[in-house]
Tab-separated table of C-alpha atoms in Angstrom:
chain	number	residue	atom	x	y	z
A	1	ARG	CA	8.493	71.556	-51.454
A	2	CYS	CA	6.818	74.611	-51.288
A	3	GLU	CA	8.168	75.709	-54.302
A	4	ASN	CA	7.832	72.847	-56.121
A	5	LEU	CA	11.217	71.998	-56.158
A	6	GLY	CA	12.814	68.630	-56.590
A	7	PHE	CA	15.312	67.764	-53.786
A	8	MET	CA	18.487	68.575	-56.191
A	9	GLU	CA	16.747	71.796	-57.367
A	10	ALA	CA	16.881	72.547	-53.557
A	11	VAL	CA	19.895	71.987	-52.645
A	12	GLU	CA	21.404	73.809	-55.661
A	13	ARG	CA	19.121	76.818	-54.746
A	14	LEU	CA	20.129	76.440	-51.485
A	15	ALA	CA	24.014	76.344	-52.005
A	16	SER	CA	23.848	79.570	-54.344
A	17	GLU	CA	22.172	81.753	-52.186
A	18	PRO	CA	25.781	82.003	-50.406
A	19	GLY	CA	27.557	81.635	-53.425
A	20	MET	CA	28.591	78.460	-53.219
A	21	THR	CA	28.316	75.678	-55.744
A	22	VAL	CA	26.899	72.178	-55.534
A	23	PRO	CA	30.246	69.542	-57.015
A	24	ARG	CA	28.786	67.587	-59.764
A	25	ALA	CA	29.995	63.666	-60.059
A	26	SER	CA	32.492	63.214	-63.116
A	27	PRO	CA	31.551	60.581	-65.644
A	28	GLU	CA	34.218	58.246	-63.809
A	29	ALA	CA	33.363	58.578	-60.301
A	30	ALA	CA	29.874	58.091	-61.958
A	31	ALA	CA	30.810	54.784	-63.126
A	32	ALA	CA	32.935	53.761	-60.180
A	33	ALA	CA	29.501	54.632	-57.907
A	34	GLU	CA	27.616	52.365	-60.331
A	35	ARG	CA	30.228	49.655	-59.785
A	36	ILE	CA	29.890	49.480	-56.214
A	37	ALA	CA	26.287	49.406	-56.583
A	38	SER	CA	26.372	46.481	-58.638
A	39	LEU	CA	28.644	44.524	-55.955
A	40	SER	CA	26.568	45.747	-53.053
A	41	GLY	CA	23.614	44.159	-54.664
A	42	ILE	CA	25.775	41.090	-55.808
A	43	ALA	CA	26.951	40.658	-52.037
A	44	GLU	CA	22.821	41.004	-51.040
A	45	ALA	CA	22.241	38.021	-53.271
A	46	ALA	CA	25.643	35.777	-51.564
A	47	ALA	CA	23.804	36.562	-48.112
A	48	ALA	CA	20.651	35.264	-49.067
A	49	ALA	CA	21.778	31.982	-50.752
A	50	PHE	CA	23.871	31.349	-48.006
A	51	ALA	CA	20.964	32.124	-45.217
A	52	ARG	CA	18.602	29.758	-47.628
A	53	ARG	CA	21.537	26.877	-47.534
A	54	LEU	CA	21.571	26.853	-43.972
A	55	HIS	CA	17.938	25.400	-43.500
A	56	LEU	CA	18.590	23.000	-46.575
A	57	PRO	CA	19.256	19.413	-45.705
A	58	GLU	CA	22.972	20.305	-46.286
A	59	GLY	CA	22.930	22.964	-43.477
A	60	ARG	CA	21.871	21.549	-40.790
A	61	PRO	CA	25.176	20.414	-38.685
A	62	ALA	CA	25.890	24.587	-39.133
A	63	LEU	CA	22.483	25.031	-37.883
A	64	ASP	CA	22.657	22.558	-35.295
A	65	TYR	CA	26.311	24.320	-34.219
A	66	LEU	CA	24.499	28.049	-34.273
A	67	ARG	CA	21.912	26.488	-31.900
A	68	ARG	CA	24.255	24.956	-29.973
A	69	ARG	CA	26.055	28.023	-29.165
A	70	GLY	CA	22.516	29.414	-27.749
A	71	LEU	CA	21.952	31.409	-30.593
A	72	ALA	CA	17.586	31.637	-31.491
A	73	ASP	CA	16.111	31.252	-34.535
A	74	GLU	CA	15.286	35.189	-34.552
A	75	THR	CA	19.210	36.202	-33.560
A	76	ILE	CA	20.311	33.778	-36.931
A	77	ARG	CA	17.719	35.838	-38.880
A	78	LEU	CA	18.728	38.519	-37.592
A	79	PHE	CA	22.554	38.295	-38.509
A	80	GLY	CA	21.871	36.757	-41.569
A	81	LEU	CA	23.586	34.016	-40.613
A	82	GLY	CA	24.259	31.537	-43.184
A	83	TRP	CA	26.286	27.881	-44.485
A	84	SER	CA	29.020	28.129	-47.094
A	85	GLY	CA	28.361	24.556	-48.327
A	86	GLU	CA	30.339	21.636	-48.194
A	87	GLY	CA	31.999	21.906	-51.209
A	88	ARG	CA	33.746	24.444	-53.644
A	89	GLY	CA	31.842	26.094	-56.321
A	90	ALA	CA	28.768	26.341	-53.935
A	91	ILE	CA	28.174	30.106	-54.392
A	92	ALA	CA	28.910	30.410	-58.118
A	93	ALA	CA	26.187	27.458	-58.985
A	94	ASP	CA	23.863	29.551	-56.469
A	95	LEU	CA	24.153	32.627	-58.426
A	96	ARG	CA	24.858	31.723	-61.949
A	97	GLY	CA	21.193	31.557	-62.459
A	98	GLN	CA	21.321	35.635	-61.778
A	99	GLY	CA	23.847	36.515	-63.752
A	100	VAL	CA	26.488	36.870	-61.406
A	101	THR	CA	29.992	35.891	-62.828
A	102	VAL	CA	32.824	34.465	-61.072
A	103	GLU	CA	34.945	37.542	-61.589
A	104	GLN	CA	32.168	39.391	-59.413
A	105	LEU	CA	32.528	36.896	-56.939
A	106	VAL	CA	36.163	37.364	-56.450
A	107	ALA	CA	35.750	41.369	-56.512
A	108	ILE	CA	33.222	40.868	-53.434
A	109	GLY	CA	35.835	38.565	-52.053
A	110	LEU	CA	34.005	35.131	-51.761
A	111	MET	CA	36.526	33.764	-54.495
A	112	LYS	CA	40.564	34.296	-55.638
A	113	GLN	CA	42.039	34.078	-58.179
A	114	ASP	CA	45.782	33.931	-57.545
A	115	ASP	CA	46.843	32.855	-60.768
A	116	PRO	CA	45.012	34.235	-64.263
A	117	ASP	CA	46.086	30.770	-65.976
A	118	ARG	CA	44.335	28.754	-63.306
A	119	PRO	CA	40.491	29.142	-62.468
A	120	ALA	CA	39.141	31.226	-59.103
A	121	VAL	CA	38.117	29.073	-56.000
A	122	ASP	CA	35.827	29.673	-53.663
A	123	LEU	CA	37.480	31.628	-50.238
A	124	PHE	CA	34.762	29.818	-47.891
A	125	PHE	CA	33.971	26.247	-48.073
A	126	ASN	CA	32.293	23.959	-45.272
A	127	ARG	CA	31.875	26.955	-42.864
A	128	VAL	CA	29.027	29.127	-41.072
A	129	MET	CA	28.994	32.443	-43.125
A	130	PHE	CA	28.862	35.753	-41.266
A	131	PRO	CA	27.828	38.663	-43.426
A	132	ILE	CA	29.548	41.764	-42.490
A	133	ARG	CA	27.416	44.694	-43.200
A	134	ASP	CA	28.453	48.690	-43.186
A	135	ARG	CA	26.728	51.115	-41.127
A	136	ARG	CA	23.461	51.015	-43.367
A	137	GLY	CA	22.944	47.670	-42.681
A	138	ARG	CA	24.421	46.709	-46.602
A	139	VAL	CA	26.500	43.541	-47.108
A	140	ILE	CA	30.319	44.735	-47.985
A	141	GLY	CA	31.982	41.700	-46.997
A	142	PHE	CA	32.094	38.078	-45.200
A	143	GLY	CA	33.807	35.994	-41.804
A	144	GLY	CA	33.125	31.795	-41.984
A	145	ARG	CA	34.173	29.686	-38.881
A	146	THR	CA	34.610	26.355	-40.145
A	147	LEU	CA	32.747	23.026	-38.447
A	148	GLY	CA	35.530	21.075	-38.088
A	149	ASP	CA	39.237	20.846	-37.263
A	150	GLY	CA	40.193	23.127	-40.549
A	151	GLN	CA	41.996	25.827	-40.196
A	152	PRO	CA	42.297	28.787	-40.358
A	153	LYS	CA	39.268	28.457	-37.646
A	154	TYR	CA	37.453	31.983	-38.606
A	155	LEU	CA	38.487	33.387	-42.112
A	156	ASN	CA	37.573	37.020	-43.539
A	157	GLY	CA	36.886	38.254	-46.821
A	158	PRO	CA	39.640	39.989	-48.102
A	159	GLU	CA	39.617	43.911	-48.832
A	160	THR	CA	37.755	44.860	-51.843
A	161	GLY	CA	36.043	48.166	-53.223
A	162	LEU	CA	33.204	47.138	-50.748
A	163	PHE	CA	34.862	46.242	-47.895
A	164	SER	CA	37.423	48.076	-45.079
A	165	LYS	CA	38.459	45.964	-42.354
A	166	ARG	CA	39.925	49.010	-40.642
A	167	ARG	CA	36.607	50.990	-41.426
A	168	THR	CA	34.511	48.241	-40.224
A	169	LEU	CA	32.819	47.535	-37.007
A	170	TYR	CA	30.558	43.988	-36.891
A	171	GLY	CA	27.232	44.900	-36.342
A	172	LEU	CA	27.499	48.490	-35.848
A	173	ASP	CA	24.418	48.360	-37.910
A	174	LEU	CA	22.377	46.811	-35.567
A	175	ALA	CA	24.098	48.397	-32.548
A	176	ARG	CA	22.696	52.217	-34.078
A	177	ALA	CA	19.815	50.456	-34.490
A	178	ASN	CA	18.951	49.720	-31.121
A	179	ALA	CA	21.026	52.907	-29.925
């Protein structure tokens, strides 16, 4: 800041000294980054909706389950655990008022649409929800555990533009913060 340069100007000046250039994002790359940021915001909103639902009367069995498993309220809050709702359509209804579309919920792995001629359906219902975060703490996917006898007992969301199973370690953001 001694020359009153902004961050990018400083990077460009430092790069130019040894004859390097700073790559510029193409319009396509900028659009892809904007789409990812938008989907990340939707995933964060979904995680908040699940966490809020856990503390509603309908989420009481899920909250009781987590407490019986020995999780303190602080741990539940720290990991952002939540409740999907008992029936299908809960997350779409929760986020509709924020302008979130079914297509966006499909894109982040909360809904699936196997047949384009049929409506999309929730991937998670009647489940305790576990937001999956990247190493920086941004929600990128979800896992869920059923409270009943349904199968599969544990379910992870699909690979999406945000979530790559082989590149993600659950809880890494929290482990890094405490390391």
